[in-house]
Tab-separated table of C-alpha atoms in Angstrom:
chain	number	residue	atom	x	y	z
K	1	MET	CA	173.510	-123.208	-102.286
K	2	LEU	CA	175.671	-123.802	-99.452
K	3	ALA	CA	178.594	-121.410	-100.532
K	4	LEU	CA	175.909	-118.583	-101.158
K	5	ARG	CA	174.657	-119.350	-97.353
K	6	LEU	CA	178.096	-119.525	-95.948
K	7	THR	CA	178.810	-116.124	-98.079
K	8	ARG	CA	175.951	-114.369	-96.604
K	9	GLY	CA	176.447	-115.340	-93.237
K	10	ALA	CA	180.148	-114.314	-93.208
K	11	HIS	CA	181.652	-111.749	-90.712
K	12	PRO	CA	181.923	-108.165	-92.220
K	13	ALA	CA	185.699	-108.484	-92.512
K	14	VAL	CA	185.322	-111.520	-94.588
K	15	HIS	CA	182.869	-109.728	-96.514
K	16	LEU	CA	185.216	-106.811	-97.176
K	17	ARG	CA	188.065	-109.206	-98.149
K	18	ARG	CA	185.622	-110.928	-100.731
K	19	ALA	CA	184.778	-107.337	-102.117
K	20	LEU	CA	188.274	-106.459	-102.592
K	21	VAL	CA	188.566	-109.842	-104.673
K	22	ALA	CA	185.409	-108.717	-106.378
K	23	LEU	CA	186.669	-105.017	-107.309
K	24	ALA	CA	189.960	-106.548	-108.302
K	25	SER	CA	188.388	-108.932	-110.587
K	26	ALA	CA	186.195	-106.068	-112.176
K	27	GLY	CA	189.440	-103.964	-112.899
K	28	THR	CA	190.995	-106.766	-114.581
K	29	GLY	CA	188.170	-107.544	-116.642
K	30	PHE	CA	187.752	-103.913	-117.710
K	31	LEU	CA	191.443	-103.933	-118.796
K	32	LEU	CA	190.920	-107.158	-120.920
K	33	LEU	CA	187.704	-105.527	-122.425
K	34	SER	CA	189.805	-102.636	-123.291
K	35	VAL	CA	192.141	-104.775	-125.408
K	36	LEU	CA	189.318	-105.983	-127.280
K	37	GLY	CA	188.177	-102.834	-127.953
K	38	TYR	CA	191.747	-101.653	-129.106
K	39	ALA	CA	191.945	-104.734	-131.195
K	40	MET	CA	188.813	-104.048	-132.832
K	41	SER	CA	189.684	-100.343	-133.640
K	42	HIS	CA	193.168	-101.053	-134.725
K	43	ALA	CA	192.758	-104.344	-136.795
K	44	GLU	CA	195.722	-103.435	-138.933
K	45	SER	CA	198.228	-103.694	-135.981
K	46	PRO	CA	197.634	-107.173	-134.225
K	47	ALA	CA	201.128	-106.974	-132.655
K	48	SER	CA	200.489	-103.915	-130.604
K	49	SER	CA	197.181	-105.708	-129.587
K	50	ALA	CA	198.922	-108.585	-128.279
K	51	LEU	CA	201.273	-106.358	-126.440
K	52	ARG	CA	198.382	-105.132	-124.695
K	53	LEU	CA	197.284	-108.274	-123.697
K	54	ALA	CA	200.473	-109.333	-122.505
K	55	TRP	CA	200.570	-106.608	-120.344
K	56	CYS	CA	197.455	-107.557	-118.586
K	57	LEU	CA	199.015	-110.731	-117.526
K	58	THR	CA	200.356	-108.727	-114.436
K	59	PRO	CA	197.049	-107.575	-113.033
K	60	LEU	CA	195.596	-111.091	-113.741
K	61	ALA	CA	198.456	-112.670	-111.422
K	62	ALA	CA	197.849	-109.997	-108.803
K	63	THR	CA	193.953	-110.860	-108.844
K	64	VAL	CA	194.716	-114.619	-108.527
K	65	HIS	CA	196.953	-113.743	-106.021
K	66	LEU	CA	194.733	-111.931	-103.940
K	67	ALA	CA	192.198	-114.745	-104.203
K	68	MET	CA	194.024	-117.154	-103.372
K	69	ALA	CA	195.031	-115.286	-100.146
K	70	VAL	CA	191.604	-114.557	-99.180
K	71	ALA	CA	190.469	-117.995	-99.675
K	72	ARG	CA	192.918	-119.198	-97.522
K	73	THR	CA	191.776	-117.208	-94.604
K	74	ASP	CA	187.938	-117.445	-95.052
K	75	PRO	CA	186.885	-119.054	-91.718
K	76	ALA	CA	183.963	-120.826	-93.084
K	77	THR	CA	185.987	-123.240	-95.108
K	78	LYS	CA	188.394	-124.087	-92.063
K	79	PRO	CA	188.253	-127.782	-91.186
K	80	ARG	CA	186.812	-128.125	-87.969
K	81	PRO	CA	185.915	-131.346	-85.595
K	82	GLY	CA	182.276	-132.631	-86.535
K	83	LEU	CA	181.984	-131.429	-90.159
K	84	SER	CA	183.070	-134.792	-91.583
K	85	ALA	CA	180.139	-136.450	-90.187
K	86	ILE	CA	177.591	-134.148	-92.075
K	87	GLY	CA	179.523	-134.477	-95.395
K	88	LEU	CA	181.601	-131.413	-95.150
K	89	GLY	CA	184.794	-133.192	-95.301
K	90	PRO	CA	188.197	-131.446	-96.758
K	91	GLY	CA	187.339	-131.990	-100.147
K	92	ARG	CA	183.721	-130.596	-99.928
K	93	LEU	CA	185.241	-127.370	-98.039
K	94	MET	CA	187.495	-127.102	-100.955
K	95	THR	CA	184.778	-127.247	-103.334
K	96	ILE	CA	182.861	-124.469	-101.478
K	97	SER	CA	186.066	-122.224	-101.303
K	98	ALA	CA	186.473	-122.318	-104.939
K	99	ALA	CA	182.967	-121.439	-105.505
K	100	THR	CA	182.807	-118.607	-103.301
K	101	THR	CA	185.906	-117.481	-105.144
K	102	ALA	CA	184.334	-118.087	-108.525
K	103	LEU	CA	181.283	-116.456	-107.689
K	104	SER	CA	183.130	-113.095	-106.023
K	105	CYS	CA	185.203	-112.981	-109.351
K	106	THR	CA	182.053	-113.363	-111.903
K	107	LEU	CA	180.317	-110.577	-109.650
K	108	GLY	CA	183.494	-108.414	-110.279
K	109	SER	CA	183.292	-109.409	-114.114
K	110	LEU	CA	179.728	-108.458	-114.633
K	111	LEU	CA	180.414	-105.381	-112.805
K	112	ALA	CA	183.241	-104.647	-115.530
K	113	LEU	CA	181.016	-105.527	-118.322
K	114	LEU	CA	178.613	-103.179	-117.218
K	115	VAL	CA	180.615	-100.266	-116.943
K	116	PHE	CA	182.379	-100.767	-120.209
K	117	LEU	CA	179.147	-101.097	-121.949
K	118	GLN	CA	178.271	-97.894	-120.336
K	119	LEU	CA	181.082	-96.113	-121.637
K	120	ARG	CA	180.504	-97.213	-124.756
K	121	GLY	CA	177.144	-95.888	-125.026
K	122	ASP	CA	175.116	-99.399	-125.350
K	123	PHE	CA	172.574	-98.121	-122.631
K	124	ALA	CA	170.859	-95.081	-124.798
K	125	SER	CA	173.854	-92.789	-123.529
K	126	ARG	CA	176.660	-90.777	-125.394
K	127	PRO	CA	179.859	-92.836	-125.326
K	128	VAL	CA	182.895	-91.292	-123.883
K	129	GLY	CA	185.214	-89.335	-126.025
K	130	GLY	CA	188.829	-88.230	-126.399
K	131	THR	CA	191.645	-90.643	-125.519
K	132	ALA	CA	189.167	-93.131	-124.404
K	133	GLY	CA	187.704	-93.745	-127.692
K	134	GLU	CA	190.781	-95.760	-129.029
K	135	PHE	CA	189.898	-98.772	-126.439
K	136	LEU	CA	186.171	-98.704	-126.344
K	137	ALA	CA	185.640	-98.725	-130.040
K	138	ALA	CA	181.836	-97.387	-129.717
K	139	ASP	CA	181.272	-97.102	-133.432
K	140	LEU	CA	181.562	-100.913	-133.898
K	141	PRO	CA	179.176	-103.820	-132.469
K	142	LEU	CA	180.701	-105.596	-129.520
K	143	PRO	CA	181.411	-109.164	-130.265
K	144	PHE	CA	179.713	-110.665	-127.081
K	145	PRO	CA	181.287	-114.593	-127.403
K	146	ALA	CA	184.747	-112.884	-127.434
K	147	ALA	CA	184.115	-110.313	-124.387
K	148	LEU	CA	182.366	-113.055	-122.268
K	149	THR	CA	185.472	-115.462	-123.002
K	150	LEU	CA	187.953	-112.557	-121.808
K	151	LEU	CA	185.747	-112.260	-118.900
K	152	ALA	CA	185.708	-115.747	-117.863
K	153	LEU	CA	189.320	-116.042	-117.535
K	154	VAL	CA	189.528	-114.697	-114.088
K	155	PRO	CA	186.784	-116.484	-112.428
K	156	ALA	CA	188.519	-119.743	-113.942
K	157	ILE	CA	191.897	-119.222	-113.240
K	158	ALA	CA	191.190	-118.013	-109.681
K	159	SER	CA	188.664	-120.794	-108.666
K	160	THR	CA	191.083	-123.484	-110.424
K	161	THR	CA	194.250	-121.873	-108.507
K	162	VAL	CA	192.275	-122.035	-105.044
K	163	ALA	CA	191.215	-125.689	-105.574
K	164	LEU	CA	194.435	-126.759	-106.178
K	165	VAL	CA	196.103	-124.821	-103.193
K	166	LEU	CA	193.354	-126.051	-100.861
K	167	ARG	CA	193.263	-129.637	-102.045
K	168	PRO	CA	193.143	-132.266	-99.252
K	169	ARG	CA	196.492	-133.586	-98.773
K	170	ASP	CA	197.271	-137.267	-98.077
K	171	ALA	CA	198.553	-137.144	-94.411
K	172	ARG	CA	199.550	-140.845	-93.642
K	173	PRO	CA	202.676	-140.997	-91.776
K	174	SER	CA	205.556	-143.056	-93.637
K	175	VAL	CA	206.293	-146.248	-92.307
K	176	ALA	CA	209.625	-147.189	-91.620
K	177	PRO	CA	210.713	-150.475	-93.515
K	178	ARG	CA	210.773	-153.262	-90.673
K	179	GLY	CA	214.662	-154.378	-90.020
K	180	TYR	CA	215.224	-158.355	-89.792
K	181	GLY	CA	217.577	-159.835	-87.114
K	182	ARG	CA	219.573	-162.893	-87.155
K	183	PHE	CA	218.190	-165.875	-89.020
K	184	GLY	CA	215.577	-164.063	-90.736
K	185	ALA	CA	213.727	-162.972	-87.257
K	186	TYR	CA	212.075	-159.531	-87.069
K	187	GLY	CA	214.337	-156.815	-85.731
K	188	ARG	CA	213.602	-154.533	-82.863
K	189	SER	CA	210.836	-151.816	-83.287
K	190	VAL	CA	212.390	-149.765	-80.381
K	191	ALA	CA	216.002	-148.690	-80.255
K	192	GLN	CA	217.806	-150.342	-76.897
K	193	GLU	CA	218.287	-148.065	-74.043
K	194	THR	CA	221.469	-147.917	-72.052
K	195	PHE	CA	221.475	-148.831	-68.517
K	196	GLY	CA	220.164	-146.018	-66.487
K	197	ALA	CA	218.620	-144.155	-69.195
K	198	TYR	CA	214.910	-144.850	-68.333
K	199	GLY	CA	215.329	-143.466	-64.840
K	200	ARG	CA	216.597	-140.254	-65.967
K	201	PHE	CA	214.636	-137.208	-65.903
K	202	GLY	CA	212.706	-136.631	-68.661
K	203	ALA	CA	213.222	-139.669	-70.842
K	204	ARG	CA	209.398	-140.927	-70.160
K	205	LEU	CA	208.137	-137.606	-71.480
K	206	ARG	CA	210.377	-137.677	-74.719
K	207	SER	CA	209.133	-141.510	-75.308
K	208	THR	CA	205.466	-140.527	-75.003
K	209	GLY	CA	205.233	-137.559	-76.927
K	210	HIS	CA	206.055	-133.942	-77.777
K	211	ARG	CA	204.854	-130.896	-76.336
K	212	SER	CA	202.323	-129.005	-78.187
K	213	ALA	CA	203.161	-125.697	-80.306
K	214	ASP	CA	200.931	-123.799	-77.806
K	215	ALA	CA	203.366	-124.502	-74.897
K	216	VAL	CA	206.262	-124.378	-76.724
K	217	LEU	CA	206.657	-120.465	-77.499
K	218	PRO	CA	205.492	-119.030	-74.278
K	219	SER	CA	207.941	-121.434	-72.326
K	220	ALA	CA	210.785	-120.967	-74.512
K	221	ILE	CA	210.218	-116.684	-74.357
K	222	MET	CA	209.518	-116.863	-70.593
K	223	SER	CA	212.356	-118.947	-69.557
K	224	ALA	CA	214.833	-117.545	-71.992
K	225	PRO	CA	217.778	-116.442	-69.886
K	226	ALA	CA	219.472	-113.020	-70.329
K	227	GLU	CA	223.015	-114.676	-70.373
K	228	PRO	CA	224.256	-117.604	-72.123
K	229	PRO	CA	223.809	-120.596	-69.388
K	230	ALA	CA	226.449	-122.580	-67.902
K	231	SER	CA	227.118	-125.964	-69.341
K	232	PRO	CA	225.119	-128.897	-67.739
K	233	ALA	CA	226.753	-131.648	-65.658
K	234	PRO	CA	226.920	-134.794	-67.995
K	235	ASP	CA	224.627	-136.698	-66.077
K	236	ALA	CA	221.915	-133.975	-66.499
K	237	ASP	CA	219.592	-133.719	-69.064
K	238	PRO	CA	219.483	-130.366	-70.772
K	239	ASP	CA	216.105	-130.825	-72.596
K	240	PRO	CA	213.904	-129.261	-70.073
K	241	ASP	CA	215.999	-126.166	-69.741
K	242	ARG	CA	216.327	-125.729	-73.600
K	243	PRO	CA	214.555	-123.450	-75.390
K	244	PRO	CA	213.205	-125.183	-78.716
K	245	ALA	CA	215.132	-124.995	-81.805
K	246	PRO	CA	213.859	-122.646	-84.537
K	247	ARG	CA	212.351	-123.410	-87.624
K	248	ASN	CA	214.638	-123.935	-90.327
K	249	ALA	CA	215.370	-121.148	-92.715
K	250	PRO	CA	213.375	-121.404	-96.139
K	251	ALA	CA	215.481	-122.702	-99.139
K	252	GLY	CA	214.395	-120.074	-101.398
K	253	LEU	CA	216.949	-117.374	-100.349
K	254	PRO	CA	220.067	-118.673	-102.650
K	255	TRP	CA	217.863	-119.068	-105.400
K	256	GLY	CA	216.255	-115.887	-105.134
K	257	VAL	CA	219.594	-113.962	-104.702
K	258	ALA	CA	220.787	-115.835	-107.836
K	259	VAL	CA	217.612	-115.467	-109.799
K	260	LEU	CA	217.222	-111.329	-108.820
K	261	ALA	CA	221.393	-111.131	-109.884
K	262	ALA	CA	220.666	-112.819	-113.192
K	263	GLY	CA	217.743	-110.292	-113.890
K	264	LEU	CA	219.654	-107.501	-113.068
K	265	ALA	CA	222.599	-108.583	-115.739
K	266	VAL	CA	220.030	-109.356	-118.349
K	267	GLU	CA	218.608	-105.681	-117.981
K	268	ALA	CA	222.507	-104.365	-117.934
K	269	TYR	CA	223.376	-106.391	-121.088
K	270	ALA	CA	220.083	-105.809	-123.056
K	271	GLY	CA	220.829	-101.915	-122.293
K	272	ARG	CA	224.295	-101.922	-123.804
K	273	ALA	CA	223.531	-104.521	-126.806
K	274	ALA	CA	220.276	-102.846	-127.868
K	275	ASP	CA	219.708	-103.830	-131.628
K	276	GLY	CA	217.305	-101.118	-132.257
K	277	SER	CA	214.236	-103.334	-131.617
K	278	ARG	CA	212.062	-101.458	-128.957
K	279	LEU	CA	209.005	-101.859	-127.222
K	280	ALA	CA	206.971	-99.370	-125.366
K	281	LEU	CA	206.281	-99.274	-121.836
K	282	PRO	CA	203.017	-98.642	-120.302
K	283	GLY	CA	202.095	-94.876	-120.399
K	284	GLY	CA	204.490	-93.946	-122.798
K	285	LEU	CA	207.185	-93.483	-119.912
K	286	ALA	CA	210.150	-94.974	-122.033
K	287	THR	CA	210.985	-97.469	-124.625
K	288	GLY	CA	213.230	-100.467	-123.766
K	289	ALA	CA	214.529	-103.357	-125.665
K	290	PRO	CA	212.722	-106.977	-125.106
K	291	GLY	CA	215.653	-108.424	-122.796
K	292	ILE	CA	214.706	-105.353	-120.276
K	293	LEU	CA	211.421	-106.654	-119.978
K	294	ILE	CA	212.651	-109.867	-119.479
K	295	GLY	CA	215.072	-108.985	-116.936
K	296	TRP	CA	212.417	-106.915	-114.913
K	297	ALA	CA	210.253	-110.339	-114.751
K	298	LEU	CA	213.336	-112.119	-113.350
K	299	THR	CA	214.137	-109.610	-110.763
K	300	ALA	CA	210.564	-109.498	-109.317
K	301	LEU	CA	210.848	-113.152	-109.463
K	302	GLY	CA	213.983	-113.190	-107.292
K	303	LEU	CA	212.586	-110.720	-104.976
K	304	ALA	CA	209.555	-113.413	-104.403
K	305	LEU	CA	211.633	-115.965	-104.165
K	306	ALA	CA	214.119	-114.291	-101.716
K	307	GLY	CA	211.539	-112.726	-99.413
K	308	PRO	CA	210.650	-115.492	-97.044
K	309	GLY	CA	214.509	-116.282	-96.591
K	310	LEU	CA	215.017	-112.317	-95.602
K	311	THR	CA	212.181	-112.276	-93.408
K	312	HIS	CA	213.609	-115.604	-91.615
K	313	LEU	CA	216.962	-113.592	-91.370
K	314	CYS	CA	215.003	-110.583	-89.722
K	315	GLY	CA	213.926	-112.944	-87.271
K	316	ARG	CA	217.299	-114.108	-86.297
K	317	LEU	CA	219.066	-110.702	-86.459
K	318	LEU	CA	216.341	-109.835	-84.111
K	319	GLN	CA	217.628	-112.439	-81.302
K	320	SER	CA	221.062	-111.684	-81.624
K	321	ALA	CA	223.345	-110.030	-78.846
K	322	ARG	CA	221.276	-111.289	-75.816
K	323	PRO	CA	217.851	-110.897	-76.493
K	324	GLY	CA	215.209	-109.835	-74.004
K	325	ALA	CA	211.681	-111.295	-73.938
K	326	LEU	CA	210.244	-108.553	-76.093
K	327	ARG	CA	212.892	-109.437	-78.846
K	328	LEU	CA	213.143	-113.068	-78.639
K	329	LEU	CA	208.954	-112.783	-79.124
K	330	ALA	CA	209.272	-110.803	-82.251
K	331	GLY	CA	212.065	-112.907	-83.503
K	332	ARG	CA	210.708	-116.173	-82.999
K	333	VAL	CA	207.446	-115.037	-84.617
K	334	LEU	CA	209.438	-113.507	-87.807
K	335	MET	CA	210.916	-117.191	-87.945
K	336	GLU	CA	207.813	-119.183	-87.733
K	337	GLU	CA	206.111	-116.549	-90.309
K	338	ALA	CA	208.675	-116.338	-92.804
K	339	THR	CA	207.045	-118.549	-95.441
K	340	ARG	CA	203.526	-116.830	-94.927
K	341	ILE	CA	204.515	-113.460	-94.753
K	342	GLY	CA	207.682	-113.335	-96.827
K	343	ARG	CA	206.358	-114.269	-99.967
K	344	PRO	CA	203.678	-111.444	-100.349
K	345	LEU	CA	206.320	-109.026	-98.855
K	346	GLY	CA	208.241	-109.904	-101.830
K	347	VAL	CA	205.787	-109.295	-104.365
K	348	VAL	CA	205.348	-105.999	-102.694
K	349	CYS	CA	209.014	-105.199	-102.688
K	350	ALA	CA	209.148	-106.258	-106.448
K	351	VAL	CA	206.171	-104.146	-107.293
K	352	ALA	CA	207.210	-100.928	-105.451
K	353	SER	CA	210.459	-101.072	-107.055
K	354	GLY	CA	208.924	-101.294	-110.397
K	355	VAL	CA	206.591	-98.275	-109.536
K	356	VAL	CA	209.707	-96.362	-108.210
K	357	ALA	CA	211.679	-97.364	-111.213
K	358	MET	CA	208.746	-95.858	-113.661
K	359	THR	CA	208.271	-92.685	-111.585
K	360	ALA	CA	212.190	-92.105	-111.843
K	361	LEU	CA	211.597	-92.150	-115.540
K	362	PHE	CA	208.730	-89.865	-115.959
K	363	ASP	CA	209.422	-87.108	-118.015
K	364	ALA	CA	207.623	-83.768	-117.040
K	365	ASP	CA	207.549	-82.462	-120.481
K	366	GLN	CA	205.346	-85.643	-121.815
K	367	PRO	CA	201.809	-86.223	-120.911
K	368	GLY	CA	200.858	-88.215	-117.831
K	369	PHE	CA	200.072	-91.451	-117.512
K	370	GLY	CA	196.952	-92.643	-119.370
K	371	PRO	CA	193.665	-93.985	-117.936
K	372	LEU	CA	194.255	-97.825	-118.406
K	373	THR	CA	198.077	-97.333	-116.967
K	374	THR	CA	196.857	-95.612	-113.997
K	375	LEU	CA	194.247	-98.366	-113.583
K	376	GLY	CA	196.809	-101.171	-113.859
K	377	THR	CA	199.349	-99.642	-111.753
K	378	LEU	CA	196.778	-98.852	-109.044
K	379	LEU	CA	195.216	-102.483	-109.448
K	380	VAL	CA	198.798	-104.430	-109.084
K	381	ALA	CA	199.745	-102.129	-106.108
K	382	GLY	CA	196.430	-102.575	-104.383
K	383	CYS	CA	196.260	-106.043	-104.693
K	384	THR	CA	199.722	-106.832	-103.447
K	385	VAL	CA	199.116	-104.436	-100.424
K	386	ALA	CA	195.785	-106.395	-99.824
K	387	THR	CA	197.493	-109.749	-100.469
K	388	LEU	CA	200.133	-108.869	-97.524
K	389	LEU	CA	197.604	-107.622	-95.376
K	390	THR	CA	195.434	-111.003	-95.755
K	391	ALA	CA	198.544	-112.912	-94.946
K	392	ALA	CA	199.039	-110.988	-91.758
K	393	VAL	CA	195.448	-111.721	-90.717
K	394	GLU	CA	196.092	-115.428	-91.770
K	395	ALA	CA	199.379	-115.458	-89.540
K	396	ARG	CA	197.564	-113.816	-86.401
K	397	GLN	CA	194.628	-116.284	-86.983
K	398	ALA	CA	197.505	-119.181	-86.851
K	399	ARG	CA	199.280	-118.021	-83.611
K	400	SER	CA	195.776	-117.167	-81.877
K	401	ASP	CA	196.465	-120.000	-79.589
K	402	THR	CA	200.083	-118.976	-78.701
K	403	THR	CA	198.849	-115.319	-78.008
K	404	ALA	CA	196.046	-116.651	-75.827
K	405	ALA	CA	198.385	-118.787	-73.943
K	406	LEU	CA	200.805	-115.751	-73.556
K	407	LEU	CA	197.770	-113.770	-71.926
K	408	ARG	CA	197.250	-116.697	-69.579
K	409	LEU	CA	200.660	-116.595	-68.373
K	410	GLY	CA	200.694	-113.201	-67.494
K	411	ALA	CA	202.021	-111.387	-70.600
K	412	PRO	CA	201.155	-107.696	-70.931
K	413	ALA	CA	199.183	-106.766	-73.876
K	414	THR	CA	201.351	-103.871	-74.510
K	415	MET	CA	204.448	-106.204	-74.914
K	416	LEU	CA	202.489	-108.131	-77.744
K	417	ARG	CA	201.907	-104.701	-79.675
K	418	SER	CA	205.525	-103.579	-79.089
K	419	ALA	CA	206.469	-107.101	-80.425
K	420	ALA	CA	204.311	-106.450	-83.479
K	421	ALA	CA	205.795	-102.887	-84.197
K	422	LEU	CA	209.521	-104.393	-83.611
K	423	ARG	CA	208.298	-106.706	-86.283
K	424	ALA	CA	207.102	-104.220	-88.659
K	425	GLY	CA	210.380	-102.165	-87.957
K	426	ALA	CA	212.653	-104.840	-88.803
K	427	LEU	CA	210.936	-105.519	-92.400
K	428	LEU	CA	211.142	-102.286	-92.979
K	429	ALA	CA	214.512	-101.708	-92.084
K	430	VAL	CA	215.455	-104.366	-94.551
K	431	PHE	CA	213.109	-104.376	-97.334
K	432	GLY	CA	212.964	-100.718	-97.669
K	433	PRO	CA	216.634	-100.087	-98.570
K	434	LEU	CA	216.598	-103.259	-100.797
K	435	THR	CA	213.814	-101.873	-102.963
K	436	LEU	CA	215.361	-98.404	-103.498
K	437	VAL	CA	218.495	-100.179	-104.794
K	438	VAL	CA	216.793	-102.425	-107.004
K	439	ALA	CA	214.656	-99.655	-108.353
K	440	GLU	CA	217.746	-97.679	-108.983
K	441	LEU	CA	219.375	-100.582	-110.766
K	442	ALA	CA	216.582	-101.511	-112.585
K	443	ALA	CA	216.018	-98.043	-113.980
K	444	LEU	CA	219.577	-97.488	-115.383
K	445	PRO	CA	219.377	-99.048	-118.645
K	446	LEU	CA	216.282	-97.196	-119.399
K	447	ALA	CA	217.383	-94.072	-118.473
K	448	ARG	CA	220.112	-93.961	-121.351
């Protein structure tokens, strides 16, 4: 009941994101029901039905990814001070978020069931004829237990994933082992300072704590020199004038490049050493060996793993060659948000490369895409783009304090918009050519 009240009283933008999750769940549920109808009307070919069910894993993964991104940006389930006193701790908020996700996905699944029954003609209407008859099975009774089992997959997997991602984590600091001194006495808990270190400028600030992240980025941007500063004197403390060190680069770039190269190699080898076993691709575009499909999966995984590292690299390149305040702001934001933005961006790059490869293999003499292929392509592409936009909204919420601090310091709003445009241009300049190159290399084994 509390999850329903929070869902009803949310902001219109939050309702829009939840509606997108419901639509994605409806599309995935309709594809699963279509597989059930195809299996009913083609009982003599279970392998073909199993292959169609395997193709539904990609829309299912895209829908779950979108539901997880929407749950992370839901303001109703953000931990705030005072909520634990009324019983809304991190665990309860996680449960509410999982219940909200299950509610949105369940509504989408019910919508898919209603549309499927309407197309079958179960509501006193004529069934749809033509090519749609092979996956509707209108002349056979629909097994409702099997249909409900398939429709329950999306709400169950999505809510479980949200609960695992948003589960409360133990934030207790690790306690260093206590050292022992001479004759078994306890050692010192604080390192011994040299003579004159206590009176040095900034020593007390460093011993009492660190600056907050709200003040680090504005001070670093506004105080960044246009030219490299001169080396400080040996007795001077360089920390007050030094910009904060950027976040370390994500560790997935080498693994992503390795997996991407392995996927392209598997595709090339499978295309040369095909032994006659072929699998039909969606829409009848082409046929390929099973190894080519494995190579495509590895290529998509490699792009998703390399996305955060490439985003961090874009931010570092923006700050090269004597950056000004604008490039420094854009680069630091990209480096801080590399993990949050890079992974959905890598998934979008993988999906776009797959769509470009399938479009390049399309033959004008063949019939166009089928209805299920069109629905699946639009569903996967729409979910990945919506996930990227939702991640951008989450990143904007995360840096709202920093943006407010910049505005208080007198930074013009046009500079913030220019920095956002510069970040988008840098990401497009890196990921756009990469998408085209990967798409061209992925289409070569199937073009022979």
